[in-house]
Amino acid sequence: MRVLFTTYPEKAHFLAMAPLAWALRTAGHEVVFAVQPSFCPVVTQAGLTAVPIGGDRDLWQLMNRDLNWIAAGTNGLPVPYDAAEWRPRDVTWTYLRDGYAVQVPRWHKMSNVPMVPALVDFARHWKPDLVIWEPTTYAGAIAARACGAAHARLLFSVDGFGVTREHYLRLKPAESGDDPLAEWLDGYARAYGFPYGEDLTTGDFTITLVPPSMRLEADGLRYVPLRYVPYGGPAVVPGWLRAAPERPRVAFTTGISFAEHGAGSAVSLRDVLGTLAGLDVELVATVGDAERERLGGVLPGNVRLVRFVPMQALVATCSVVIHHAGFGTLATTALQGVPQLAMPFDGDGPALARRIAAQGAGLALLAAQVSGPTIRDRLLRLLREPAFGVAAARLRQEMLDMPSPNELAGDLAELAGR
């Protein structure tokens, strides 16, 4: 079977897709990643085959020029996808329609238009049996339909996109043809000679890395579970990490997006260091060069700053992990059965943080709640109350019970054939 992966150039999303790509390759399938040219080195560094398609467009650069380029909800999923977490009776069609009218041109077109023509051309040439696409890389769905392949989203968070679409179709007046997302995708369907279908928005099926107790899913869609496998790129485990810590070790990280792009964070490292300086813990903070320079001065004696450390190896030695609620960090911590303090800023972070707290596997501090005293208080609770460790172990087992990439690789040919 030939499997084509595609994503807009976001490293955190690619890292979540890579383990399944490896599993398919080792199972004997042909696998390639079709990505924008400047992103090819990220793919090849992971030992996978890249195909450059389209032109380069840096969404982070666009975001820095226009902070409102994605109309945000209130510290959460962007409009209209924030409505996925509302009570159904509170969602209105006009809210969803107006949200799509903003996000289609300012987000989805920006990330997909540079990719579509070249991706369709490559798919028609290479003839994949299955296309697996990042949930907002609709170019993958278009290319799959254009070449007759099956296609699936690979979901690494709550399905705000699928649930919002479910709400939209449920609420859309019968007499109205106003549907910004469908109208945009239908233009490609007509151009490439196939009829529009809702699979262009949500795939033939959805592969999800989210454990069952934390999911937000749409009715009527098929979800195929896949165990999360941590991968953060090339890494070396330092010698100090192989020795048992002399006191409880606490990790603090704001993730790849913050380190590489300066994405939003609910708290500054300076505040965290000042808050935790007097505690009997060892604080290991992953810090980029720019952030390290901003700190300046002498660090507290219980703090170790590192530019990068393999997250799985670090978390395995920790008593608590403090993080930004990015899915990779959150899932790596959950897979090790370690309690966590999630302090999200926006995007899907608040939704994921609330679910960790609901499972009892950690605590959440939304942006408006973050302060030095609250961070200290929540950390002490996580260190002192055994119930968090019990719940974290339960969540770990739930993740281990999901099919591994190797196990799913054997099923994907059958799913694609259907």
Short mmCIF file of N, CA and C in Angstrom, two decimals, residues 183-254:
data_model
loop_
_atom_site.label_atom_id
_atom_site.label_comp_id
_atom_site.label_asym_id
_atom_site.label_seq_id
_atom_site.Cartn_x
_atom_site.Cartn_y
_atom_site.Cartn_z
N GLU A 183 -18.39 25.85 0.55
CA GLU A 183 -18.28 26.58 -0.71
C GLU A 183 -16.83 26.64 -1.19
N TRP A 184 -15.93 26.87 -0.25
CA TRP A 184 -14.51 26.90 -0.61
C TRP A 184 -14.04 25.53 -1.12
N LEU A 185 -14.35 24.48 -0.39
CA LEU A 185 -13.90 23.14 -0.79
C LEU A 185 -14.61 22.66 -2.05
N ASP A 186 -15.87 23.06 -2.23
CA ASP A 186 -16.60 22.66 -3.43
C ASP A 186 -15.96 23.26 -4.69
N GLY A 187 -15.36 24.44 -4.56
CA GLY A 187 -14.66 25.02 -5.70
C GLY A 187 -13.55 24.11 -6.20
N TYR A 188 -12.81 23.51 -5.28
CA TYR A 188 -11.77 22.56 -5.66
C TYR A 188 -12.38 21.28 -6.22
N ALA A 189 -13.48 20.81 -5.62
CA ALA A 189 -14.12 19.59 -6.11
C ALA A 189 -14.51 19.75 -7.58
N ARG A 190 -15.16 20.87 -7.91
CA ARG A 190 -15.57 21.11 -9.30
C ARG A 190 -14.36 21.25 -10.21
N ALA A 191 -13.31 21.92 -9.72
CA ALA A 191 -12.12 22.13 -10.54
C ALA A 191 -11.41 20.81 -10.87
N TYR A 192 -11.45 19.86 -9.94
CA TYR A 192 -10.74 18.60 -10.15
C TYR A 192 -11.67 17.45 -10.52
N GLY A 193 -12.94 17.74 -10.73
CA GLY A 193 -13.83 16.77 -11.36
C GLY A 193 -14.43 15.72 -10.45
N PHE A 194 -14.74 16.09 -9.21
CA PHE A 194 -15.44 15.14 -8.34
C PHE A 194 -16.49 15.90 -7.53
N PRO A 195 -17.54 15.23 -7.05
CA PRO A 195 -18.59 15.92 -6.30
C PRO A 195 -18.14 16.24 -4.88
N TYR A 196 -18.65 17.34 -4.35
CA TYR A 196 -18.36 17.69 -2.96
C TYR A 196 -18.97 16.65 -2.02
N GLY A 197 -18.26 16.35 -0.96
CA GLY A 197 -18.78 15.50 0.11
C GLY A 197 -18.23 15.98 1.44
N GLU A 198 -18.94 15.69 2.51
CA GLU A 198 -18.50 16.13 3.84
C GLU A 198 -17.19 15.47 4.27
N ASP A 199 -16.78 14.40 3.57
CA ASP A 199 -15.48 13.81 3.88
C ASP A 199 -14.34 14.80 3.64
N LEU A 200 -14.58 15.81 2.81
CA LEU A 200 -13.55 16.83 2.59
C LEU A 200 -13.27 17.63 3.86
N THR A 201 -14.21 17.67 4.78
CA THR A 201 -14.01 18.41 6.03
C THR A 201 -13.56 17.51 7.17
N THR A 202 -13.91 16.22 7.14
CA THR A 202 -13.63 15.36 8.29
C THR A 202 -13.05 14.00 7.93
N GLY A 203 -12.74 13.77 6.66
CA GLY A 203 -12.11 12.51 6.27
C GLY A 203 -13.08 11.36 6.13
N ASP A 204 -12.58 10.26 5.52
CA ASP A 204 -13.35 9.02 5.49
C ASP A 204 -13.43 8.42 6.89
N PHE A 205 -12.36 8.59 7.65
CA PHE A 205 -12.34 8.20 9.06
C PHE A 205 -11.28 9.05 9.75
N THR A 206 -11.25 9.00 11.07
CA THR A 206 -10.34 9.84 11.86
C THR A 206 -9.51 8.97 12.79
N ILE A 207 -8.20 9.08 12.69
CA ILE A 207 -7.29 8.41 13.61
C ILE A 207 -7.05 9.36 14.78
N THR A 208 -7.32 8.91 16.00
CA THR A 208 -7.20 9.80 17.15
C THR A 208 -6.17 9.30 18.16
N LEU A 209 -5.30 10.20 18.59
CA LEU A 209 -4.30 9.90 19.61
C LEU A 209 -4.79 10.19 21.02
N VAL A 210 -5.99 10.71 21.15
CA VAL A 210 -6.51 11.14 22.45
C VAL A 210 -7.11 9.93 23.18
N PRO A 211 -6.75 9.71 24.46
CA PRO A 211 -7.34 8.59 25.20
C PRO A 211 -8.84 8.77 25.36
N PRO A 212 -9.60 7.68 25.46
CA PRO A 212 -11.07 7.76 25.45
C PRO A 212 -11.66 8.73 26.47
N SER A 213 -11.12 8.77 27.69
CA SER A 213 -11.73 9.59 28.73
C SER A 213 -11.55 11.08 28.49
N MET A 214 -10.70 11.46 27.53
CA MET A 214 -10.43 12.87 27.29
C MET A 214 -10.97 13.37 25.94
N ARG A 215 -11.69 12.54 25.25
CA ARG A 215 -12.09 12.90 23.89
C ARG A 215 -13.30 13.83 23.85
N LEU A 216 -13.36 14.60 22.78
CA LEU A 216 -14.54 15.35 22.37
C LEU A 216 -14.75 14.97 20.92
N GLU A 217 -15.84 14.23 20.63
CA GLU A 217 -16.02 13.65 19.31
C GLU A 217 -17.39 13.98 18.74
N ALA A 218 -17.47 13.95 17.42
CA ALA A 218 -18.72 14.22 16.71
C ALA A 218 -19.48 12.92 16.49
N ASP A 219 -20.78 12.99 16.64
CA ASP A 219 -21.62 11.85 16.32
C ASP A 219 -21.55 11.58 14.81
N GLY A 220 -21.56 10.31 14.45
CA GLY A 220 -21.62 9.96 13.04
C GLY A 220 -20.27 9.82 12.36
N LEU A 221 -19.19 10.21 13.03
CA LEU A 221 -17.87 10.03 12.46
C LEU A 221 -17.22 8.77 13.03
N ARG A 222 -16.38 8.14 12.24
CA ARG A 222 -15.67 6.95 12.70
C ARG A 222 -14.31 7.34 13.24
N TYR A 223 -14.05 7.00 14.50
CA TYR A 223 -12.78 7.30 15.14
C TYR A 223 -12.01 6.00 15.36
N VAL A 224 -10.76 6.00 14.96
CA VAL A 224 -9.88 4.84 15.09
C VAL A 224 -8.79 5.20 16.09
N PRO A 225 -8.72 4.53 17.24
CA PRO A 225 -7.74 4.91 18.27
C PRO A 225 -6.32 4.51 17.91
N LEU A 226 -5.37 5.34 18.34
CA LEU A 226 -3.95 5.07 18.13
C LEU A 226 -3.19 5.56 19.36
N ARG A 227 -2.38 4.69 19.94
CA ARG A 227 -1.59 5.08 21.11
C ARG A 227 -0.55 6.13 20.74
N TYR A 228 -0.44 7.13 21.57
CA TYR A 228 0.57 8.16 21.37
C TYR A 228 1.95 7.58 21.67
N VAL A 229 2.91 7.84 20.78
CA VAL A 229 4.30 7.46 20.97
C VAL A 229 5.13 8.73 20.99
N PRO A 230 5.81 9.04 22.09
CA PRO A 230 6.58 10.29 22.15
C PRO A 230 7.72 10.31 21.15
N TYR A 231 7.83 11.41 20.42
CA TYR A 231 8.96 11.63 19.54
C TYR A 231 9.19 13.13 19.46
N GLY A 232 10.38 13.57 19.79
CA GLY A 232 10.69 14.99 19.79
C GLY A 232 11.81 15.37 18.87
N GLY A 233 12.20 14.47 17.97
CA GLY A 233 13.30 14.75 17.08
C GLY A 233 14.61 14.19 17.62
N PRO A 234 15.72 14.46 16.94
CA PRO A 234 17.03 13.94 17.38
C PRO A 234 17.34 14.40 18.80
N ALA A 235 17.86 13.50 19.60
CA ALA A 235 18.09 13.85 21.01
C ALA A 235 19.18 12.98 21.60
N VAL A 236 19.84 13.53 22.61
CA VAL A 236 20.85 12.81 23.39
C VAL A 236 20.46 12.92 24.86
N VAL A 237 20.43 11.80 25.56
CA VAL A 237 20.10 11.81 26.99
C VAL A 237 21.34 12.20 27.78
N PRO A 238 21.31 13.32 28.50
CA PRO A 238 22.51 13.75 29.25
C PRO A 238 22.78 12.84 30.44
N GLY A 239 24.03 12.83 30.87
CA GLY A 239 24.43 11.96 31.96
C GLY A 239 23.70 12.25 33.26
N TRP A 240 23.46 13.53 33.57
CA TRP A 240 22.82 13.86 34.84
C TRP A 240 21.41 13.29 34.93
N LEU A 241 20.80 13.03 33.79
CA LEU A 241 19.43 12.52 33.79
C LEU A 241 19.38 11.04 34.12
N ARG A 242 20.51 10.37 34.07
CA ARG A 242 20.54 8.94 34.37
C ARG A 242 20.70 8.66 35.86
N ALA A 243 20.97 9.72 36.64
CA ALA A 243 21.10 9.56 38.09
C ALA A 243 19.77 9.92 38.76
N ALA A 244 19.42 9.18 39.79
CA ALA A 244 18.17 9.47 40.50
C ALA A 244 18.26 10.84 41.17
N PRO A 245 17.21 11.65 41.08
CA PRO A 245 17.24 12.97 41.72
C PRO A 245 17.29 12.84 43.23
N GLU A 246 17.98 13.77 43.88
CA GLU A 246 18.11 13.74 45.33
C GLU A 246 16.87 14.30 46.03
N ARG A 247 16.07 15.05 45.34
CA ARG A 247 14.80 15.56 45.87
C ARG A 247 13.80 15.56 44.73
N PRO A 248 12.53 15.75 45.02
CA PRO A 248 11.52 15.66 43.96
C PRO A 248 11.88 16.56 42.78
N ARG A 249 11.87 15.96 41.59
CA ARG A 249 12.20 16.72 40.39
C ARG A 249 10.91 17.21 39.73
N VAL A 250 10.90 18.48 39.37
CA VAL A 250 9.75 19.10 38.70
C VAL A 250 10.24 19.67 37.38
N ALA A 251 9.58 19.31 36.29
CA ALA A 251 9.94 19.84 34.98
C ALA A 251 9.02 21.01 34.63
N PHE A 252 9.59 21.99 33.94
CA PHE A 252 8.80 23.10 33.43
C PHE A 252 9.14 23.30 31.96
N THR A 253 8.12 23.28 31.09
CA THR A 253 8.35 23.48 29.66
C THR A 253 7.18 24.22 29.04
N THR A 254 7.49 25.02 28.04
CA THR A 254 6.44 25.71 27.29
C THR A 254 6.33 25.18 25.87
#
